[in-house]
C-alpha cells in the first residue's frame, strides 16, 4: 500500500480551509497549495477543482482515482506477472531449466558486494520533504516479509518475498541468509514442524499469477545451524513452478496449499513424491485440455489449508480466485487414510456469505474449540474503483470449529475502522478503509494459550482478547492523522508502529518472554504477546527488527552519481522500491534514508551530482530535486525541496502510463530526458524543470499502448510498448524517432511472428557512437515454455539499422526473463534477468555469468557508473549490489 501521507495531510489542510471559509475563500487561499502540488502552474490560475472534488483528491494523489490504493497494488502485481507470462501461461520446469543452464556457465572474475546492507530509516529526519513518509512511525524497514517462524529458544526465521530465508538467534535482528544456494528465493511460507525442522515453501502466493516462480518445498533438519541447499527439497518435481501459500502439519503429514491444488507429504522425511489430493478444475492444470487458456492460472488456487486439531483426518481448504469463480468456496475431507481422501465442497451457514467467498485465511484455536476465518469479497472487488472503500467481507468465527458453521461475524471494515485505525480518516468513506487490500495482505493467528486472543493482519495489525467482541488497532497504518503526531521529532509524541500491509505472523519466545512477530511490506516487527497499548488502543511497544543485516529490499531501479557528503567523497546510490519510497545512500552514511515516499518507481540521477535527482512515485508521477530532497527540521509545506513534474496536457494524471513507467536521459546529454506513457514526452530543461506542462509531447504510441522501456542517445530515441499487455491479445512494439523532430517518429515493423518475439520489450539501449545501433532485452520465458502466439525464442536482439532488421544474440543465455540491458564503454554488454546478471565481452558471441556472490533473485535494472568503473544492479528482493567492471 502506498504511504502518500504527507500529500494527504496537505489536502486535509485544504479541506479544512474550505470548510472554514467557504469555496471562494478556500479557492483563493489555497492557490499556493495547489501550485505546490503541481495541479496548477502559477498563482492566479485558480484551483481546477469543484468542492465535491476535494474528497476525490483526498483519496489519492493527482493522477489516481479515488479509492485507488488497492487498485494500484493490484495493478503492479498483475503487470509484474504479465511481463513474465504474456502472451501465454508458463509451463512447469521453466525456472529449473534456466537454473540448470546457469550452473554450467563460465563466470567473469570479480565478486559482487552488497551496497544496501545498511539500516534503512523510513523516518530519517534529514528528509522531511513533504513528499516523503518521514515521521510516519514505520522506523527502520526492509522489503516484504511473506513468511515467519519462531521457536522458544530465540530463533526467528523470516522469508523475503523474493529474498530467501533469514535467521536470527537473538529474537529478531542480527540476521543471516540461509537459503542463498536455492534456485528460487521467491517465498510463500515458513513453518517450524514439531520435530524442530524448518519447512520453506517457495513461490510467493500474493499475486496469484506468478505460476513459475517457485521451485518446490524444502526441509532443513537443523535450522539453528544449517543452510538450505537443493538437496533439501521435499519430493520430486511435483511442486516445481507452483506458488505455495501455506504448509500445515498434523498426523505425521505436511499439507500444502498451492495454486495447482492440495498436496500432502510425509513430515518425517524429504524423500518420496508429493501426493496430489484435490483441485476443482483439473482440466486447467498443465497438460490439461484448458491449460492454454488465458485464465488457467486462476482456476485452482488454494489460499489456505487447515487441519482440525481434534481430528487429523479432518482437513479443510479455502479454494478461490480473488475476483470470483464458480468453484470459490470451502472444501473438506473427513476420511483421509493412507494417501486417499474424498473431498467435497462445504455449504457454510450463518453470517458468512456462501456465494461471496474470495481469498480466505483460517485459524484454528490450539484445542480445536473454535475456527476463525477472514474473507475477502469478490463482489466488492469487482465494483468500480472508488465506489467502495474496502474489499473485506468480514472476519468470522465458528464456535464449534466446524467449517460448515454456523459462522458469526466478529468484525468488518467499519468495526475495525472504529477501533483506532488510521484508515478511518477516509473522506466520505470513498477513500480506503480496513481491508481495501484484503486480496493481497492477510494474516490470522490465535494465541496458542488463549482461544479468544486473536491477531488479525490487513493493512494494519488488529488484536482482540475477547474473541472478537472488541478490537484494538495495535499497529496503525501511520501516525499522521493522530493528535499525537507532529512533523518534528521534538513535538511528535506518537509511538512507533509497524509498516503497513501485513503478510505473516508467528509466536515465539526470547529469554523467557513470549513475543508476537509480524511481517509486512516493510519487514519484520515484534512486541510482547501481552503488550501495552495507549488510550487510542495503539501498541506502545513495537520494535523494528530491520537492523540492516536483513536486506530484502525490492528495488525497481538504481541510479548512481558522484557525491561529497560530510567531507567524504565517492558515489551516492539511489533507487525506487516497492512500497518503501526511494532510498538514498550517500558517501560515509551509516544509515540509509528515504527522501521520497509511496512506491518508488524508475529513477534518474546526474552522474556528476547525486543530489540532482528525478524520482517516480508511479505512473510517471515524477518529482525533481536538486539537493537530494534534504529538508531537516521541516515544519510546513513551505519547506518543500522538490517539485512535481508529472507530464500532462490539461491535468496531472491524464496521461495513461504503466505503474512503473520508464524514463531515461540522453546518454550524451544529461539535460535531455524522454519519458513514456501512451505518448512520448521530451524535457530539454534538465533539472531546471519545475512543472509537468514543461514536457513536450512528441509522439502518440497509439490508443491502449503504454511504454515499457526507453533509451536515448545523440537525440535518437527508442520506446518499447505493449497493449494489450496481458495474455489476452498481447501485442508489443517499438517506436523510434529524433527527439527534436516529431515528424521523424514511426513504429518499427515487428510482426507477431518474427525474429523479435511477441513478448514484453523490457529493456533498450542505444550505442552512443551510432544511433542506428540498438539492443533490446525481452522479458518472459521462450516459446518452449510459454503457451501463446508469437512467444518466440531468445531474450537479446541487436540491430545495426535502426530496428529495420534484427539479429538474435542470446547465444548461450539461460531461458529466463530479461529486464535491463546496457552497452558499456568498453564495448561489452551487461544484462539483468530474473535469475542472474550476465556479461558479454566486446567481440564475443557468448555470455558469461557476471561475477560471483550475487543472490539468485530478480534483477530489475542494471547500470554502469563511470565514477567508480562499476556495474550496479537493482534486485527485487535482495537490495542493490555492485561489481567492478570486468
Tab-separated table of N, CA and C in Angstrom, residues 430-498:
chain	number	residue	atom	x	y	z
A	430	UNK	N	-15.046	7.018	0.825
A	430	UNK	CA	-14.735	6.592	-0.537
A	430	UNK	C	-13.234	6.526	-0.796
A	431	UNK	N	-12.441	6.704	0.232
A	431	UNK	CA	-11.002	6.577	0.048
A	431	UNK	C	-10.603	5.128	0.208
A	432	UNK	N	-10.028	4.785	1.354
A	432	UNK	CA	-9.736	3.394	1.618
A	432	UNK	C	-9.900	3.147	3.101
A	433	UNK	N	-10.470	2.015	3.418
A	433	UNK	CA	-10.689	1.612	4.794
A	433	UNK	C	-10.032	0.274	5.047
A	434	UNK	N	-10.091	-0.228	6.267
A	434	UNK	CA	-9.504	-1.532	6.573
A	434	UNK	C	-10.014	-2.615	5.623
A	435	UNK	N	-9.098	-3.353	5.040
A	435	UNK	CA	-9.450	-4.420	4.116
A	435	UNK	C	-9.471	-4.021	2.670
A	436	UNK	N	-9.030	-2.804	2.336
A	436	UNK	CA	-9.023	-2.379	0.936
A	436	UNK	C	-8.055	-3.219	0.107
A	437	UNK	N	-7.100	-3.860	0.756
A	437	UNK	CA	-6.202	-4.769	0.041
A	437	UNK	C	-6.290	-6.183	0.615
A	438	UNK	N	-7.478	-6.575	1.025
A	438	UNK	CA	-7.626	-7.886	1.648
A	438	UNK	C	-7.393	-9.031	0.675
A	439	UNK	N	-7.363	-8.754	-0.613
A	439	UNK	CA	-6.988	-9.779	-1.591
A	439	UNK	C	-5.473	-10.026	-1.554
A	440	UNK	N	-4.729	-9.109	-0.938
A	440	UNK	CA	-3.264	-9.100	-1.006
A	440	UNK	C	-2.608	-9.299	0.348
A	441	UNK	N	-3.052	-8.573	1.384
A	441	UNK	CA	-2.424	-8.688	2.695
A	441	UNK	C	-3.391	-9.310	3.696
A	442	UNK	N	-2.967	-10.429	4.261
A	442	UNK	CA	-3.792	-11.246	5.142
A	442	UNK	C	-2.909	-11.910	6.189
A	443	UNK	N	-3.293	-11.933	7.422
A	443	UNK	CA	-2.893	-12.997	8.333
A	443	UNK	C	-3.911	-13.105	9.448
A	444	UNK	N	-3.944	-14.252	10.082
A	444	UNK	CA	-4.864	-14.523	11.178
A	444	UNK	C	-4.160	-15.523	12.087
A	445	UNK	N	-4.067	-15.212	13.373
A	445	UNK	CA	-3.332	-16.060	14.309
A	445	UNK	C	-4.037	-16.068	15.657
A	446	UNK	N	-4.252	-17.274	16.187
A	446	UNK	CA	-4.813	-17.427	17.528
A	446	UNK	C	-3.663	-17.658	18.500
A	447	UNK	N	-3.702	-16.977	19.624
A	447	UNK	CA	-2.724	-17.186	20.687
A	447	UNK	C	-2.749	-18.665	21.081
A	448	UNK	N	-1.614	-19.365	21.043
A	448	UNK	CA	-1.612	-20.799	21.378
A	448	UNK	C	-2.115	-21.093	22.788
A	449	UNK	N	-2.110	-20.085	23.665
A	449	UNK	CA	-2.528	-20.311	25.052
A	449	UNK	C	-3.909	-19.761	25.376
A	450	UNK	N	-4.569	-19.129	24.397
A	450	UNK	CA	-5.851	-18.465	24.685
A	450	UNK	C	-6.683	-18.399	23.409
A	451	UNK	N	-7.752	-19.208	23.303
A	451	UNK	CA	-8.543	-19.243	22.061
A	451	UNK	C	-9.321	-17.967	21.766
A	452	UNK	N	-9.414	-17.050	22.718
A	452	UNK	CA	-10.112	-15.787	22.472
A	452	UNK	C	-9.157	-14.637	22.156
A	453	UNK	N	-7.875	-14.903	22.183
A	453	UNK	CA	-6.856	-13.884	21.885
A	453	UNK	C	-6.391	-14.092	20.449
A	454	UNK	N	-6.730	-13.151	19.576
A	454	UNK	CA	-6.514	-13.323	18.137
A	454	UNK	C	-5.862	-12.065	17.570
A	455	UNK	N	-4.900	-12.275	16.681
A	455	UNK	CA	-4.300	-11.180	15.917
A	455	UNK	C	-4.773	-11.268	14.467
A	456	UNK	N	-5.129	-10.127	13.925
A	456	UNK	CA	-5.609	-10.019	12.551
A	456	UNK	C	-4.719	-9.038	11.797
A	457	UNK	N	-4.235	-9.436	10.639
A	457	UNK	CA	-3.436	-8.554	9.805
A	457	UNK	C	-4.150	-8.226	8.513
A	458	UNK	N	-4.350	-6.954	8.256
A	458	UNK	CA	-4.806	-6.462	6.954
A	458	UNK	C	-3.765	-5.436	6.518
A	459	UNK	N	-4.176	-4.212	6.269
A	459	UNK	CA	-3.197	-3.156	6.069
A	459	UNK	C	-2.539	-2.798	7.402
A	460	UNK	N	-3.320	-2.943	8.473
A	460	UNK	CA	-2.873	-2.681	9.831
A	460	UNK	C	-2.885	-3.984	10.631
A	461	UNK	N	-2.418	-3.903	11.882
A	461	UNK	CA	-2.476	-5.045	12.792
A	461	UNK	C	-3.558	-4.764	13.837
A	462	UNK	N	-4.481	-5.718	13.989
A	462	UNK	CA	-5.564	-5.607	14.951
A	462	UNK	C	-5.468	-6.759	15.956
A	463	UNK	N	-6.018	-6.532	17.151
A	463	UNK	CA	-5.946	-7.545	18.201
A	463	UNK	C	-7.247	-7.544	18.992
A	464	UNK	N	-7.717	-8.747	19.301
A	464	UNK	CA	-8.844	-8.904	20.206
A	464	UNK	C	-8.452	-9.881	21.302
A	465	UNK	N	-8.935	-9.629	22.509
A	465	UNK	CA	-8.693	-10.544	23.619
A	465	UNK	C	-9.995	-11.160	24.120
A	466	UNK	N	-11.096	-10.882	23.410
A	466	UNK	CA	-12.399	-11.411	23.839
A	466	UNK	C	-13.139	-12.093	22.690
A	467	UNK	N	-12.380	-12.710	21.807
A	467	UNK	CA	-12.997	-13.475	20.726
A	467	UNK	C	-13.646	-12.643	19.657
A	468	UNK	N	-13.306	-11.358	19.577
A	468	UNK	CA	-13.817	-10.518	18.506
A	468	UNK	C	-14.920	-9.565	18.908
A	469	UNK	N	-15.307	-9.572	20.167
A	469	UNK	CA	-16.327	-8.605	20.601
A	469	UNK	C	-15.791	-7.187	20.481
A	470	UNK	N	-14.540	-7.011	20.861
A	470	UNK	CA	-13.883	-5.706	20.731
A	470	UNK	C	-12.515	-5.899	20.106
A	471	UNK	N	-12.045	-4.839	19.428
A	471	UNK	CA	-10.747	-4.888	18.749
A	471	UNK	C	-9.962	-3.625	19.064
A	472	UNK	N	-8.649	-3.734	18.980
A	472	UNK	CA	-7.755	-2.590	19.040
A	472	UNK	C	-6.854	-2.603	17.803
A	473	UNK	N	-6.594	-1.420	17.259
A	473	UNK	CA	-5.630	-1.301	16.171
A	473	UNK	C	-4.253	-1.122	16.799
A	474	UNK	N	-3.604	-2.233	17.090
A	474	UNK	CA	-2.322	-2.157	17.798
A	474	UNK	C	-1.185	-1.726	16.877
A	475	UNK	N	-1.363	-1.907	15.578
A	475	UNK	CA	-0.357	-1.462	14.617
A	475	UNK	C	-0.986	-0.603	13.549
A	476	UNK	N	-1.262	0.695	13.822
A	476	UNK	CA	-1.927	1.547	12.831
A	476	UNK	C	-1.060	1.786	11.608
A	477	UNK	N	-1.725	2.104	10.529
A	477	UNK	CA	-1.094	2.277	9.219
A	477	UNK	C	0.002	3.331	9.236
A	478	UNK	N	-0.272	4.438	9.885
A	478	UNK	CA	0.717	5.501	10.075
A	478	UNK	C	0.233	6.397	11.210
A	479	UNK	N	1.047	7.365	11.593
A	479	UNK	CA	0.704	8.234	12.713
A	479	UNK	C	0.179	9.604	12.299
A	480	UNK	N	0.182	9.893	11.005
A	480	UNK	CA	-0.039	11.270	10.575
A	480	UNK	C	-1.383	11.857	10.986
A	481	UNK	N	-2.414	11.037	11.096
A	481	UNK	CA	-3.742	11.574	11.362
A	481	UNK	C	-4.075	11.681	12.847
A	482	UNK	N	-3.156	11.242	13.696
A	482	UNK	CA	-3.468	11.229	15.112
A	482	UNK	C	-3.000	12.511	15.797
A	483	UNK	N	-3.694	12.872	16.884
A	483	UNK	CA	-3.384	14.107	17.581
A	483	UNK	C	-1.995	14.144	18.177
A	484	UNK	N	-1.395	12.970	18.373
A	484	UNK	CA	-0.043	12.922	18.947
A	484	UNK	C	1.033	13.274	17.934
A	485	UNK	N	0.660	13.342	16.643
A	485	UNK	CA	1.676	13.494	15.601
A	485	UNK	C	2.104	14.944	15.394
A	486	UNK	N	3.397	15.124	15.140
A	486	UNK	CA	3.954	16.390	14.652
A	486	UNK	C	5.104	16.033	13.731
A	487	UNK	N	5.359	16.867	12.718
A	487	UNK	CA	6.377	16.522	11.740
A	487	UNK	C	7.777	16.541	12.347
A	488	UNK	N	7.987	17.355	13.378
A	488	UNK	CA	9.307	17.418	14.003
A	488	UNK	C	9.345	16.497	15.216
A	489	UNK	N	10.498	15.881	15.410
A	489	UNK	CA	10.624	14.867	16.447
A	489	UNK	C	10.417	15.431	17.855
A	490	UNK	N	10.743	16.696	18.041
A	490	UNK	CA	10.619	17.282	19.373
A	490	UNK	C	9.174	17.321	19.848
A	491	UNK	N	8.226	17.397	18.925
A	491	UNK	CA	6.823	17.512	19.289
A	491	UNK	C	5.994	16.280	18.933
A	492	UNK	N	6.603	15.316	18.239
A	492	UNK	CA	5.883	14.105	17.845
A	492	UNK	C	5.845	13.141	19.025
A	493	UNK	N	4.656	12.885	19.550
A	493	UNK	CA	4.503	12.040	20.727
A	493	UNK	C	3.896	10.679	20.403
A	494	UNK	N	3.746	10.361	19.130
A	494	UNK	CA	3.142	9.084	18.747
A	494	UNK	C	4.133	7.937	18.952
A	495	UNK	N	3.664	6.785	19.406
A	495	UNK	CA	4.556	5.621	19.471
A	495	UNK	C	4.840	5.091	18.075
A	496	UNK	N	5.987	4.465	17.908
A	496	UNK	CA	6.283	3.823	16.635
A	496	UNK	C	5.271	2.723	16.363
A	497	UNK	N	4.961	2.540	15.073
A	497	UNK	CA	4.037	1.489	14.664
A	497	UNK	C	4.810	0.460	13.836
A	498	UNK	N	4.097	-0.362	13.100
A	498	UNK	CA	4.704	-1.230	12.107
A	498	UNK	C	4.563	-0.555	10.743
